[in-house]
């Protein structure tokens, strides 16, 4: 299933088209092909935004996890902003929401296009296991020259037993040739389970680096992993650090500051 925005036209104001909305409601759903709802890239030669990221909602008959039965999505899901051109921000972030009594999925991606924020990712298995075998990536998109870094999107995973691969919710670093720009903020990553948690790769939610003379680093994200009722928590490396600032204090002016601290 594909609902991508088209590329912007050449010339001034050639913004990318917006990604669409993909919604699947039903019971015991199996999706064997890729699902993509990306914004289109800007086509302008100077400065224009990429298209808004689309949204993907795979849910139960009434829009909840309770009526969804099993969900298997084994070919990857992507909902990202289109790439911008110049120093303007890209379009609004997209998002992915998965609902079921049990959920089994592969890679989930909402990384921003250039100068674009990452989108939120939510997966909820109401009465059974939540298993994500591919990488989850909601990081901010790469900054273009003379642009600030972009923020990551949040990640929330809930199930009766949660097993996941790596999660990347980093803010992107600024990239500046003219002026000082801050790094993007890392996002909140939350895993909640009542039947144990196992992560097979690292979870990172770092702020992005500032660039050039005096600028602030991006705020760190946060990582929360909780489990009740039964089972254990087994994680790989967890990292949530602030983005580094640039500049030093002198009689002529202040330094940049690192972003706000995160927590684990």
mmCIF file of C-alpha atoms in Angstrom:
data_model
loop_
_atom_site.group_PDB
_atom_site.id
_atom_site.type_symbol
_atom_site.label_atom_id
_atom_site.label_comp_id
_atom_site.label_asym_id
_atom_site.label_seq_id
_atom_site.Cartn_x
_atom_site.Cartn_y
_atom_site.Cartn_z
ATOM 1 C CA UNK A 1 0.000 0.000 0.000
ATOM 2 C CA UNK A 2 1.386 3.350 -1.039
ATOM 3 C CA UNK A 3 0.127 6.898 -0.443
ATOM 4 C CA UNK A 4 3.103 9.107 -1.223
ATOM 5 C CA UNK A 5 3.008 12.789 -2.067
ATOM 6 C CA UNK A 6 4.459 13.808 -5.408
ATOM 7 C CA UNK A 7 7.688 15.734 -5.881
ATOM 8 C CA UNK A 8 7.434 19.506 -6.072
ATOM 9 C CA UNK A 9 7.839 21.287 -9.377
ATOM 10 C CA UNK A 10 10.999 23.072 -10.377
ATOM 11 C CA UNK A 11 11.367 26.791 -9.748
ATOM 12 C CA UNK A 12 10.283 29.050 -6.911
ATOM 13 C CA UNK A 13 7.831 27.554 -4.405
ATOM 14 C CA UNK A 14 8.050 23.973 -5.624
ATOM 15 C CA UNK A 15 6.973 22.333 -2.354
ATOM 16 C CA UNK A 16 6.550 18.590 -2.121
ATOM 17 C CA UNK A 17 3.122 16.992 -2.021
ATOM 18 C CA UNK A 18 1.743 15.673 1.250
ATOM 19 C CA UNK A 19 1.702 11.992 2.115
ATOM 20 C CA UNK A 20 -1.750 10.460 2.487
ATOM 21 C CA UNK A 21 -3.541 8.508 5.184
ATOM 22 C CA UNK A 22 -3.584 4.702 5.129
ATOM 23 C CA UNK A 23 -6.128 3.146 7.493
ATOM 24 C CA UNK A 24 -6.878 -0.550 7.799
ATOM 25 C CA UNK A 25 -9.625 -1.609 10.225
ATOM 26 C CA UNK A 26 -10.468 -5.253 10.788
ATOM 27 C CA UNK A 27 -9.915 -8.455 12.726
ATOM 28 C CA UNK A 28 -6.897 -10.781 12.366
ATOM 29 C CA UNK A 29 -5.054 -8.727 9.748
ATOM 30 C CA UNK A 30 -2.026 -9.903 7.790
ATOM 31 C CA UNK A 31 -0.233 -7.348 5.608
ATOM 32 C CA UNK A 32 2.401 -8.924 3.389
ATOM 33 C CA UNK A 33 3.588 -5.912 1.380
ATOM 34 C CA UNK A 34 5.328 -2.689 2.335
ATOM 35 C CA UNK A 35 3.221 0.210 3.584
ATOM 36 C CA UNK A 36 4.491 3.681 2.619
ATOM 37 C CA UNK A 37 2.999 7.132 3.190
ATOM 38 C CA UNK A 38 5.811 9.621 2.617
ATOM 39 C CA UNK A 39 5.717 13.289 1.742
ATOM 40 C CA UNK A 40 7.169 14.269 -1.602
ATOM 41 C CA UNK A 41 10.520 15.986 -1.985
ATOM 42 C CA UNK A 42 10.653 19.685 -2.743
ATOM 43 C CA UNK A 43 11.519 20.443 -6.344
ATOM 44 C CA UNK A 44 12.539 24.075 -6.024
ATOM 45 C CA UNK A 45 16.079 25.086 -6.821
ATOM 46 C CA UNK A 46 16.357 27.569 -3.951
ATOM 47 C CA UNK A 47 14.165 27.060 -0.874
ATOM 48 C CA UNK A 48 10.995 25.022 -0.358
ATOM 49 C CA UNK A 49 9.510 22.569 2.107
ATOM 50 C CA UNK A 50 9.085 18.869 1.575
ATOM 51 C CA UNK A 51 5.588 17.443 1.867
ATOM 52 C CA UNK A 52 3.967 16.458 5.129
ATOM 53 C CA UNK A 53 4.526 12.888 6.205
ATOM 54 C CA UNK A 54 1.482 10.661 5.886
ATOM 55 C CA UNK A 55 -0.142 8.590 8.602
ATOM 56 C CA UNK A 56 -0.563 4.817 8.883
ATOM 57 C CA UNK A 57 -3.216 3.370 11.199
ATOM 58 C CA UNK A 58 -3.687 -0.400 11.447
ATOM 59 C CA UNK A 59 -6.405 -0.946 14.034
ATOM 60 C CA UNK A 60 -9.483 -2.875 15.097
ATOM 61 C CA UNK A 61 -13.009 -2.584 13.744
ATOM 62 C CA UNK A 62 -13.903 0.219 16.137
ATOM 63 C CA UNK A 63 -10.529 1.945 16.023
ATOM 64 C CA UNK A 64 -9.161 0.222 19.129
ATOM 65 C CA UNK A 65 -6.708 -2.587 19.836
ATOM 66 C CA UNK A 66 -9.356 -4.625 21.655
ATOM 67 C CA UNK A 67 -11.295 -5.398 18.458
ATOM 68 C CA UNK A 68 -8.293 -5.948 16.213
ATOM 69 C CA UNK A 69 -7.379 -9.539 16.863
ATOM 70 C CA UNK A 70 -3.942 -10.447 15.568
ATOM 71 C CA UNK A 71 -1.875 -8.056 13.442
ATOM 72 C CA UNK A 72 1.045 -9.209 11.292
ATOM 73 C CA UNK A 73 2.859 -6.593 9.191
ATOM 74 C CA UNK A 74 5.983 -8.292 7.927
ATOM 75 C CA UNK A 75 7.348 -6.082 5.155
ATOM 76 C CA UNK A 76 8.008 -2.715 6.797
ATOM 77 C CA UNK A 77 6.068 0.517 7.319
ATOM 78 C CA UNK A 78 7.309 4.029 6.515
ATOM 79 C CA UNK A 79 5.697 7.449 7.019
ATOM 80 C CA UNK A 80 8.235 10.257 6.641
ATOM 81 C CA UNK A 81 8.316 13.888 5.598
ATOM 82 C CA UNK A 82 9.604 14.820 2.179
ATOM 83 C CA UNK A 83 13.042 16.336 1.780
ATOM 84 C CA UNK A 84 13.230 20.125 1.881
ATOM 85 C CA UNK A 85 15.469 22.377 -0.193
ATOM 86 C CA UNK A 86 17.352 25.325 1.297
ATOM 87 C CA UNK A 87 16.979 26.479 4.888
ATOM 88 C CA UNK A 88 13.217 26.089 5.430
ATOM 89 C CA UNK A 89 11.766 23.316 7.571
ATOM 90 C CA UNK A 90 10.146 20.391 5.831
ATOM 91 C CA UNK A 91 6.457 19.568 6.242
ATOM 92 C CA UNK A 92 4.710 18.210 9.326
ATOM 93 C CA UNK A 93 5.839 14.844 10.639
ATOM 94 C CA UNK A 94 3.958 11.667 9.797
ATOM 95 C CA UNK A 95 3.115 8.836 12.168
ATOM 96 C CA UNK A 96 2.517 5.092 12.566
ATOM 97 C CA UNK A 97 -0.027 3.445 14.891
ATOM 98 C CA UNK A 98 -0.413 -0.334 15.229
ATOM 99 C CA UNK A 99 -3.229 -1.937 17.243
ATOM 100 C CA UNK A 100 -4.103 -5.563 17.956
ATOM 101 C CA UNK A 101 -4.596 -8.140 20.637
ATOM 102 C CA UNK A 102 -1.175 -9.344 19.473
ATOM 103 C CA UNK A 103 1.145 -7.419 17.126
ATOM 104 C CA UNK A 104 4.035 -8.762 15.048
ATOM 105 C CA UNK A 105 5.822 -6.273 12.782
ATOM 106 C CA UNK A 106 9.174 -5.584 11.160
ATOM 107 C CA UNK A 107 10.855 -2.224 10.526
ATOM 108 C CA UNK A 108 8.951 0.952 11.455
ATOM 109 C CA UNK A 109 10.306 4.232 10.098
ATOM 110 C CA UNK A 110 9.224 7.863 10.462
ATOM 111 C CA UNK A 111 12.608 9.525 10.039
ATOM 112 C CA UNK A 112 12.285 13.035 8.686
ATOM 113 C CA UNK A 113 13.473 13.926 5.224
ATOM 114 C CA UNK A 114 16.094 16.684 5.097
ATOM 115 C CA UNK A 115 15.132 19.494 7.535
ATOM 116 C CA UNK A 116 12.158 17.392 8.678
ATOM 117 C CA UNK A 117 11.117 16.147 12.112
ATOM 118 C CA UNK A 118 10.641 12.480 12.886
ATOM 119 C CA UNK A 119 7.107 11.206 13.466
ATOM 120 C CA UNK A 120 5.530 9.393 16.401
ATOM 121 C CA UNK A 121 5.370 5.579 16.450
ATOM 122 C CA UNK A 122 2.857 3.741 18.660
ATOM 123 C CA UNK A 123 2.308 -0.012 18.865
ATOM 124 C CA UNK A 124 -0.183 -1.585 21.281
ATOM 125 C CA UNK A 125 -0.897 -5.294 21.807
ATOM 126 C CA UNK A 126 -3.867 -5.312 24.152
ATOM 127 C CA UNK A 127 -3.874 -8.886 25.481
ATOM 128 C CA UNK A 128 -0.825 -10.590 23.987
ATOM 129 C CA UNK A 129 2.723 -10.170 22.819
ATOM 130 C CA UNK A 130 4.154 -7.225 20.909
ATOM 131 C CA UNK A 131 7.073 -8.270 18.702
ATOM 132 C CA UNK A 132 9.041 -5.871 16.492
ATOM 133 C CA UNK A 133 11.813 -7.665 14.618
ATOM 134 C CA UNK A 134 13.137 -4.725 12.584
ATOM 135 C CA UNK A 135 14.636 -1.399 13.570
ATOM 136 C CA UNK A 136 12.375 1.375 14.846
ATOM 137 C CA UNK A 137 13.615 4.762 13.624
ATOM 138 C CA UNK A 138 11.916 8.075 14.390
ATOM 139 C CA UNK A 139 14.921 10.398 14.241
ATOM 140 C CA UNK A 140 15.004 13.910 12.903
ATOM 141 C CA UNK A 141 16.080 14.288 9.300
ATOM 142 C CA UNK A 142 19.520 15.445 8.267
ATOM 143 C CA UNK A 143 19.999 19.206 8.298
ATOM 144 C CA UNK A 144 20.831 21.065 5.122
ATOM 145 C CA UNK A 145 23.499 23.766 5.017
ATOM 146 C CA UNK A 146 22.749 26.686 7.373
ATOM 147 C CA UNK A 147 19.862 24.802 8.998
ATOM 148 C CA UNK A 148 19.059 23.722 12.544
ATOM 149 C CA UNK A 149 18.786 20.077 13.472
ATOM 150 C CA UNK A 150 15.334 18.480 13.564
ATOM 151 C CA UNK A 151 13.533 16.772 16.439
ATOM 152 C CA UNK A 152 12.808 13.068 16.700
ATOM 153 C CA UNK A 153 9.346 11.562 17.141
ATOM 154 C CA UNK A 154 8.247 9.664 20.225
ATOM 155 C CA UNK A 155 8.075 5.865 20.408
ATOM 156 C CA UNK A 156 5.579 4.028 22.631
ATOM 157 C CA UNK A 157 5.383 0.216 22.790
ATOM 158 C CA UNK A 158 2.907 -1.671 24.990
ATOM 159 C CA UNK A 159 2.099 -5.362 25.288
ATOM 160 C CA UNK A 160 1.830 -8.492 27.402
ATOM 161 C CA UNK A 161 5.451 -9.224 26.676
ATOM 162 C CA UNK A 162 7.415 -6.809 24.469
ATOM 163 C CA UNK A 163 10.316 -7.911 22.274
ATOM 164 C CA UNK A 164 11.951 -5.358 20.029
ATOM 165 C CA UNK A 165 15.057 -4.698 17.998
ATOM 166 C CA UNK A 166 16.905 -1.391 18.186
ATOM 167 C CA UNK A 167 15.192 1.986 18.573
ATOM 168 C CA UNK A 168 16.667 5.250 17.290
ATOM 169 C CA UNK A 169 14.916 8.463 18.389
ATOM 170 C CA UNK A 170 17.742 10.971 17.993
ATOM 171 C CA UNK A 171 17.534 14.632 17.162
ATOM 172 C CA UNK A 172 19.691 15.483 14.171
ATOM 173 C CA UNK A 173 22.765 17.680 14.220
ATOM 174 C CA UNK A 174 22.729 21.208 12.847
ATOM 175 C CA UNK A 175 24.696 21.975 9.699
ATOM 176 C CA UNK A 176 25.751 25.563 9.298
ATOM 177 C CA UNK A 177 27.941 27.524 6.980
ATOM 178 C CA UNK A 178 26.331 30.880 7.840
ATOM 179 C CA UNK A 179 25.235 31.628 11.406
ATOM 180 C CA UNK A 180 24.800 29.406 14.439
ATOM 181 C CA UNK A 181 22.037 26.804 14.585
ATOM 182 C CA UNK A 182 20.901 24.450 17.391
ATOM 183 C CA UNK A 183 20.677 20.690 17.331
ATOM 184 C CA UNK A 184 17.357 18.854 17.238
ATOM 185 C CA UNK A 185 15.778 17.323 20.332
ATOM 186 C CA UNK A 186 15.749 13.617 21.087
ATOM 187 C CA UNK A 187 12.364 12.063 21.832
ATOM 188 C CA UNK A 188 10.699 9.994 24.540
ATOM 189 C CA UNK A 189 10.894 6.205 24.187
ATOM 190 C CA UNK A 190 8.480 4.256 26.387
ATOM 191 C CA UNK A 191 8.133 0.473 26.701
ATOM 192 C CA UNK A 192 5.418 -0.905 28.996
ATOM 193 C CA UNK A 193 4.767 -4.604 29.513
ATOM 194 C CA UNK A 194 3.016 -7.028 31.829
ATOM 195 C CA UNK A 195 4.900 -10.061 30.585
ATOM 196 C CA UNK A 196 8.578 -9.181 30.301
ATOM 197 C CA UNK A 197 10.699 -6.956 28.034
ATOM 198 C CA UNK A 198 13.567 -7.982 25.748
ATOM 199 C CA UNK A 199 15.469 -5.577 23.500
ATOM 200 C CA UNK A 200 17.986 -7.133 21.125
ATOM 201 C CA UNK A 201 19.814 -3.939 20.123
ATOM 202 C CA UNK A 202 20.567 -0.483 21.496
ATOM 203 C CA UNK A 203 17.960 2.157 22.273
ATOM 204 C CA UNK A 204 19.157 5.732 21.726
ATOM 205 C CA UNK A 205 17.384 9.060 22.255
ATOM 206 C CA UNK A 206 20.104 11.691 21.999
ATOM 207 C CA UNK A 207 19.935 15.396 21.274
ATOM 208 C CA UNK A 208 21.668 16.629 18.143
ATOM 209 C CA UNK A 209 24.888 18.603 18.054
ATOM 210 C CA UNK A 210 24.903 22.345 17.514
ATOM 211 C CA UNK A 211 27.154 23.791 14.851
ATOM 212 C CA UNK A 212 29.361 26.793 14.093
ATOM 213 C CA UNK A 213 30.115 29.543 16.633
ATOM 214 C CA UNK A 214 27.557 29.847 19.467
ATOM 215 C CA UNK A 215 24.476 27.607 19.548
ATOM 216 C CA UNK A 216 22.638 25.230 21.863
ATOM 217 C CA UNK A 217 22.752 21.483 21.613
ATOM 218 C CA UNK A 218 19.506 19.560 21.308
ATOM 219 C CA UNK A 219 17.607 18.388 24.382
ATOM 220 C CA UNK A 220 18.137 14.758 25.289
ATOM 221 C CA UNK A 221 15.219 12.401 24.954
ATOM 222 C CA UNK A 222 14.192 9.897 27.599
ATOM 223 C CA UNK A 223 13.930 6.116 27.884
ATOM 224 C CA UNK A 224 11.400 4.425 30.160
ATOM 225 C CA UNK A 225 11.171 0.630 30.374
ATOM 226 C CA UNK A 226 8.669 -0.856 32.831
ATOM 227 C CA UNK A 227 7.283 -4.319 33.513
ATOM 228 C CA UNK A 228 4.722 -5.629 35.976
ATOM 229 C CA UNK A 229 2.894 -8.901 36.767
ATOM 230 C CA UNK A 230 5.417 -11.395 35.326
ATOM 231 C CA UNK A 231 8.660 -11.735 33.446
ATOM 232 C CA UNK A 232 11.982 -9.911 33.442
ATOM 233 C CA UNK A 233 13.487 -6.858 31.767
ATOM 234 C CA UNK A 234 16.471 -7.585 29.522
ATOM 235 C CA UNK A 235 17.878 -4.629 27.584
ATOM 236 C CA UNK A 236 20.823 -3.822 25.404
ATOM 237 C CA UNK A 237 22.593 -0.443 25.677
ATOM 238 C CA UNK A 238 20.384 2.532 26.627
ATOM 239 C CA UNK A 239 21.561 6.071 25.825
ATOM 240 C CA UNK A 240 19.868 9.455 26.244
ATOM 241 C CA UNK A 241 22.400 12.300 26.182
ATOM 242 C CA UNK A 242 22.210 15.995 25.408
ATOM 243 C CA UNK A 243 23.537 17.416 22.182
ATOM 244 C CA UNK A 244 26.825 19.269 22.467
ATOM 245 C CA UNK A 245 26.814 23.077 22.304
ATOM 246 C CA UNK A 246 29.222 25.273 20.394
ATOM 247 C CA UNK A 247 31.000 28.419 21.551
ATOM 248 C CA UNK A 248 32.974 29.496 24.594
ATOM 249 C CA UNK A 249 32.329 32.261 27.100
ATOM 250 C CA UNK A 250 34.320 35.400 26.349
ATOM 251 C CA UNK A 251 34.067 39.059 27.416
ATOM 252 C CA UNK A 252 32.274 39.671 24.132
ATOM 253 C CA UNK A 253 29.423 37.227 24.720
ATOM 254 C CA UNK A 254 28.094 33.995 26.213
ATOM 255 C CA UNK A 255 28.598 30.403 25.227
ATOM 256 C CA UNK A 256 26.029 28.073 23.749
ATOM 257 C CA UNK A 257 24.442 25.607 26.132
ATOM 258 C CA UNK A 258 24.017 21.877 25.980
ATOM 259 C CA UNK A 259 20.391 20.765 25.721
ATOM 260 C CA UNK A 260 18.220 19.802 28.666
ATOM 261 C CA UNK A 261 19.110 16.530 30.342
ATOM 262 C CA UNK A 262 17.178 13.363 29.620
ATOM 263 C CA UNK A 263 16.632 10.325 31.817
ATOM 264 C CA UNK A 264 16.545 6.533 31.742
#
